[in-house]
mmCIF file of C-alpha atoms in Angstrom:
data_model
loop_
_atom_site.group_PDB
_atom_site.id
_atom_site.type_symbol
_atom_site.label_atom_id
_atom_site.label_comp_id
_atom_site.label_asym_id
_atom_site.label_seq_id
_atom_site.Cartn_x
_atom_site.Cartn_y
_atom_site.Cartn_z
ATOM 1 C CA UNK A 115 22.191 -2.684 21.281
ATOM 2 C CA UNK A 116 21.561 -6.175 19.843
ATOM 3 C CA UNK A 117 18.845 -7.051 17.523
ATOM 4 C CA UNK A 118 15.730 -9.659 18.061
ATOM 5 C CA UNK A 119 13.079 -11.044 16.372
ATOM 6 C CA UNK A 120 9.830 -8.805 16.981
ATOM 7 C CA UNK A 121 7.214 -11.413 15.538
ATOM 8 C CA UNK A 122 5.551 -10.777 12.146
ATOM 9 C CA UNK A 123 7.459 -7.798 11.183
ATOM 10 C CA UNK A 124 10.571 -9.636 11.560
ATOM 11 C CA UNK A 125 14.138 -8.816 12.533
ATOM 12 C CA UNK A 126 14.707 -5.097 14.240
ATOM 13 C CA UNK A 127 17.028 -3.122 16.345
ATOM 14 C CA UNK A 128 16.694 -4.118 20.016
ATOM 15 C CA UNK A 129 14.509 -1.532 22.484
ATOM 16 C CA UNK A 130 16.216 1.488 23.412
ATOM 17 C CA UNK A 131 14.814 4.033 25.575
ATOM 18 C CA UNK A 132 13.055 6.625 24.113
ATOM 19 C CA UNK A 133 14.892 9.909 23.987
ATOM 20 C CA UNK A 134 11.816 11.877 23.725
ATOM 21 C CA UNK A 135 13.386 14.137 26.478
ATOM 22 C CA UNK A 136 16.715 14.530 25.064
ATOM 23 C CA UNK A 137 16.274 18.138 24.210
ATOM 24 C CA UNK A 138 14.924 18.995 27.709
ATOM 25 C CA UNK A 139 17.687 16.632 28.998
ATOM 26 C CA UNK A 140 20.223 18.465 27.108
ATOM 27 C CA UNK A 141 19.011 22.437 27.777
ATOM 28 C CA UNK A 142 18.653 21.453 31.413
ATOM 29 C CA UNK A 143 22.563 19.805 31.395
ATOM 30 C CA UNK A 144 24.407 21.997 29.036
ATOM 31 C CA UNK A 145 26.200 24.791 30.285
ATOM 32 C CA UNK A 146 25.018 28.591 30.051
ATOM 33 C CA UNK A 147 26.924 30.674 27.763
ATOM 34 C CA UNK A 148 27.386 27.624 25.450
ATOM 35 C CA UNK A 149 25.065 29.191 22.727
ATOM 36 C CA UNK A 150 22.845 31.747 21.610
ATOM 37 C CA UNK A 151 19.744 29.790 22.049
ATOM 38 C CA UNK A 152 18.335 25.992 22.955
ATOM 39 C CA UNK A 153 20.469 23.627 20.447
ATOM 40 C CA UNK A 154 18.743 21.679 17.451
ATOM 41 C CA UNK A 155 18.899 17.888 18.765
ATOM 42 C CA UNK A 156 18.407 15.352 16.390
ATOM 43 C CA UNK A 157 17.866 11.614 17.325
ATOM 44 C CA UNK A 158 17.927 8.191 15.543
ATOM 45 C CA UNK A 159 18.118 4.859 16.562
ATOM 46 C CA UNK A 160 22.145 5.305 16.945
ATOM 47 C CA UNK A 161 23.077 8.471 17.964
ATOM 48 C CA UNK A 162 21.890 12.004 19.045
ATOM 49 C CA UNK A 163 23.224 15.266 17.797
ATOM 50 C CA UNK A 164 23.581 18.087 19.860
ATOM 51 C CA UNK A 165 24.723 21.529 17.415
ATOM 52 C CA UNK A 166 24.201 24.701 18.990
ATOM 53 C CA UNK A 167 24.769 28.501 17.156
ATOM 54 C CA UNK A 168 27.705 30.411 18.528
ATOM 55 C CA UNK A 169 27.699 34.030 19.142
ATOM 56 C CA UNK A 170 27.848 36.076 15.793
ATOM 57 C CA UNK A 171 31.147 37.387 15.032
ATOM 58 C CA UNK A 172 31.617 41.530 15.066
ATOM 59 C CA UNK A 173 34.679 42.058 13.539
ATOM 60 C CA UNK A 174 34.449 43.269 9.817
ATOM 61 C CA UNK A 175 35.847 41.048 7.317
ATOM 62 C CA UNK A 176 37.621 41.511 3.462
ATOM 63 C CA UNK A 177 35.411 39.245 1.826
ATOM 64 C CA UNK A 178 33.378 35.928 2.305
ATOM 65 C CA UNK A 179 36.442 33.639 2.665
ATOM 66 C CA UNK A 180 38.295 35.105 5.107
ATOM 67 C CA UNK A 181 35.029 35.118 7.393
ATOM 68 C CA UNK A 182 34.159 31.715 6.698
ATOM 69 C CA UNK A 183 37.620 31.227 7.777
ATOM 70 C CA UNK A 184 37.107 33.259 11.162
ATOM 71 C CA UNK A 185 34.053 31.282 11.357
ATOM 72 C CA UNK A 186 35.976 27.957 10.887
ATOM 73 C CA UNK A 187 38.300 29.679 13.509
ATOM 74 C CA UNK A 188 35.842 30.184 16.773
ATOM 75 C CA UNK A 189 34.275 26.851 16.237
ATOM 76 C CA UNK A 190 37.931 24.830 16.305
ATOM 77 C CA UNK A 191 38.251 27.434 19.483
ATOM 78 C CA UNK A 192 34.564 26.334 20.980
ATOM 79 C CA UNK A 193 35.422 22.427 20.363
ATOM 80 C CA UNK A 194 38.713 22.377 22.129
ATOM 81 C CA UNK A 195 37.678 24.803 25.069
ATOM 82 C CA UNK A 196 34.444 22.804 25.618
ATOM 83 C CA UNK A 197 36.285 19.452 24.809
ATOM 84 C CA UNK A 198 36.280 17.606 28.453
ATOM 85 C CA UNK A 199 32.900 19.198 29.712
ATOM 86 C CA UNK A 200 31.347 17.574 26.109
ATOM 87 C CA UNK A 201 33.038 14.463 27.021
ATOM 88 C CA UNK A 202 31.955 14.319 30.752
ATOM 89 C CA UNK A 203 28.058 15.467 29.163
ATOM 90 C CA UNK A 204 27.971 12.993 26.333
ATOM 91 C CA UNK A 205 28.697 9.653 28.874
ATOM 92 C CA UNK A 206 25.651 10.620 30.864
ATOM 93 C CA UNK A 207 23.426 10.792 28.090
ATOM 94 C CA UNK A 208 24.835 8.088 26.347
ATOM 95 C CA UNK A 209 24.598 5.958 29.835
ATOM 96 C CA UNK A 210 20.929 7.426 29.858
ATOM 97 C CA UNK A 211 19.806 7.363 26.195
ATOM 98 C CA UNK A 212 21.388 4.382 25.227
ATOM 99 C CA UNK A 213 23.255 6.218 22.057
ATOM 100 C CA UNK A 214 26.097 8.084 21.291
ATOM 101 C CA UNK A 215 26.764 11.740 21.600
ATOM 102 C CA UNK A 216 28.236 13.673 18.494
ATOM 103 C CA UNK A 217 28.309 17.335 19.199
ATOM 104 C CA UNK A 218 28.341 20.460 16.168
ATOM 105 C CA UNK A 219 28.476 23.641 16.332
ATOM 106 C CA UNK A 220 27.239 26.434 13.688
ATOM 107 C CA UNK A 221 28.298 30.196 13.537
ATOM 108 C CA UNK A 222 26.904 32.675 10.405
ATOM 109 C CA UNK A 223 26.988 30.453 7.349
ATOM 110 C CA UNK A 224 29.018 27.568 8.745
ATOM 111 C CA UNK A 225 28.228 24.718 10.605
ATOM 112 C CA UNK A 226 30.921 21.869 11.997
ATOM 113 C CA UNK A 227 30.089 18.622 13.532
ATOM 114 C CA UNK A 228 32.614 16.639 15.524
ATOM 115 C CA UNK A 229 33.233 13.036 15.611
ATOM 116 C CA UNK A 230 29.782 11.560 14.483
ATOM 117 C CA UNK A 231 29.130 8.043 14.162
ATOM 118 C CA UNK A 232 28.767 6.124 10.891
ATOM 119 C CA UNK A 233 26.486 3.228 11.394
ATOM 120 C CA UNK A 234 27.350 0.552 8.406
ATOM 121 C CA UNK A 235 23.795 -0.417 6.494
ATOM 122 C CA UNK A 236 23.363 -4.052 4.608
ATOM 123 C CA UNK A 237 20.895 -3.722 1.750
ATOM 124 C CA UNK A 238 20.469 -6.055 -1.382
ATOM 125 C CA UNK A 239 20.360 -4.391 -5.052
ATOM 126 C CA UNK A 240 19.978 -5.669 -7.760
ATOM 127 C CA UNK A 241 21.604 -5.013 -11.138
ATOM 128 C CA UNK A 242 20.325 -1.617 -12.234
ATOM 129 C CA UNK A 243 20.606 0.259 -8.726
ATOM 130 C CA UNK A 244 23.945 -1.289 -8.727
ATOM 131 C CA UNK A 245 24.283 -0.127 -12.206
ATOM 132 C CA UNK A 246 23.727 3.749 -10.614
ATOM 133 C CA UNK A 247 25.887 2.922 -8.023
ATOM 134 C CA UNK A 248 28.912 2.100 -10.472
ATOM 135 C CA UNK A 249 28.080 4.637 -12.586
ATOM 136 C CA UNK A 250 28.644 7.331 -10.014
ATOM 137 C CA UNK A 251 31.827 5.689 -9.011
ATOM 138 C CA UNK A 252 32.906 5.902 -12.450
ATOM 139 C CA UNK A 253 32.272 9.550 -13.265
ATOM 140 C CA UNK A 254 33.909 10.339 -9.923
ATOM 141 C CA UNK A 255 31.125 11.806 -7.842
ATOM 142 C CA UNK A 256 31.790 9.074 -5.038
ATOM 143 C CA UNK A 257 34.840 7.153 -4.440
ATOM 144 C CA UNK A 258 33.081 3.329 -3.742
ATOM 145 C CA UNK A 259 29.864 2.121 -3.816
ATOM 146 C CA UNK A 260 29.389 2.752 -0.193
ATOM 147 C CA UNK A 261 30.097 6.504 -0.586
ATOM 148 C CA UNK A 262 27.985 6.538 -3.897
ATOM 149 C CA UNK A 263 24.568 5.058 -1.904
ATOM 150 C CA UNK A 264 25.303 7.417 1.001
ATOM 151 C CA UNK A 265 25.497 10.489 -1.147
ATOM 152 C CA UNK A 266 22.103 9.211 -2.885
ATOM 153 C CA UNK A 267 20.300 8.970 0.258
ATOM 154 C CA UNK A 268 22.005 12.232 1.466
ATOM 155 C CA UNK A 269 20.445 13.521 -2.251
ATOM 156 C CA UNK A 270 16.494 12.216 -1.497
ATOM 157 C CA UNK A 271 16.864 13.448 1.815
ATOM 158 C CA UNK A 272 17.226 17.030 1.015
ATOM 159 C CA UNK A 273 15.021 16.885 -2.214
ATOM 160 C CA UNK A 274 12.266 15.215 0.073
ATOM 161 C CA UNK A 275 12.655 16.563 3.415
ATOM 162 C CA UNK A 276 8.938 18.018 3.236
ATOM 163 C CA UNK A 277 7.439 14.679 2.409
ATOM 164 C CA UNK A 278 10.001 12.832 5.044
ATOM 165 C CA UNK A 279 8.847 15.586 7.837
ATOM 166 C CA UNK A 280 5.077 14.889 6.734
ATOM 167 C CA UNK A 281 6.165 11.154 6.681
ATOM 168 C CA UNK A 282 7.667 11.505 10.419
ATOM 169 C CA UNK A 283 5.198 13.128 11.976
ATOM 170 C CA UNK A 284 2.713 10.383 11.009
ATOM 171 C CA UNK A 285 4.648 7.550 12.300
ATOM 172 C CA UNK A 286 4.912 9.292 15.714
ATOM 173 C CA UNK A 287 0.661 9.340 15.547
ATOM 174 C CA UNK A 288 0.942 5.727 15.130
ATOM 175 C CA UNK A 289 2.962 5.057 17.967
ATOM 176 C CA UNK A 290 0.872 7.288 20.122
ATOM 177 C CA UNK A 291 -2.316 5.134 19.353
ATOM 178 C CA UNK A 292 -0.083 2.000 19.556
ATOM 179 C CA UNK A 293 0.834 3.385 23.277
ATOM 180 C CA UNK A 294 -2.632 3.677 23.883
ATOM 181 C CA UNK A 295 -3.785 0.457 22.986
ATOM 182 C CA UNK A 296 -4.414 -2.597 25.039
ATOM 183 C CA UNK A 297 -1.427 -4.152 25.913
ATOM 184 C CA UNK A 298 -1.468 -8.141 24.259
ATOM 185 C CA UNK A 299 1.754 -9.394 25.376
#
């Protein structure tokens, strides 16, 4: 995926196909018996997500630890069972969508992804937001810089995840219209 110049708006990712489909794609490819329902897919520009919810546990257990650990348990047990069928799954879509495939899975209250992809982000700060950023290394809530900006954005995401949803959903109007425009190339 290499990056061009796209005129006035300047320089973005290359095309990639859409993966508008990916959730049909993937409850049409994955196995029955995999989970309990159709998995949540998730998409960016990089990489699609595929986590699906694992048949509850019946056992009783002593207290919350010990089933978060049994928890921890069948999803380790799910991951290495389903290992080369993953594998074999993710290179098609990745051949088709043009992204990689991480894969998660989520039983009661725990949820496990495996081997997602961390895309490295340039951005230019100036003194004060660098000033938050080395404050935050300082007082030991992130380890570098790098850590402290992605725990911010980790931070806004889940204190603004209405407004981003709301934010989303508009953008995907726009390209509808733009889809429906006259073509000026």
């Amino acid at each position: 995926m290499g990056r061009g110049w796209k005129g006035s708006s300047g320089w973005q990712q290359a095309e990639v196909p859409s993966a508008s489909d990916a959730a049909a794609w993937f409850g049409g490819r994955l196995p029955d018996g995999w989970f309990t329902g159709a998995p949540r897919i998730t998409v960016d520009r990089e990489e699609i997500i595929v986590v699906g919810e694992l048949p509850a546990l019946t056992e009783e257990y002593a207290d919350d630890a010990a089933r978060a650990a049994a928890e921890e348990g069948r999803i380790s047990r799910h991951r290495e069972e389903t290992r080369d069928e993953r594998i074999e799954i993710a290179r098609q879509a990745e051949h088709r969508y043009q992204r990689k495939v991480a894969w998660g899975a989520k039983l009661g209250g725990t949820t496990a992804l495996f081997t997602t992809h961390s895309a490295p982000v340039m951005t230019r700060l100036r003194q004060p937001e660098r000033l938050v950023l080395d404050t935050l290394v300082d007082a030991g809530v992130a380890r570098s810089r790098s850590d402290a900006l992605a725990w911010a954005v980790r931070l806004v995401g889940e204190h603004a995840d209405s407004w981003l949803g709301e934010l989303r959903e508009a953008m995907s109007k726009v390209d509808d219209l733009r889809s429906k425009g006259p073509d000026l190339a």
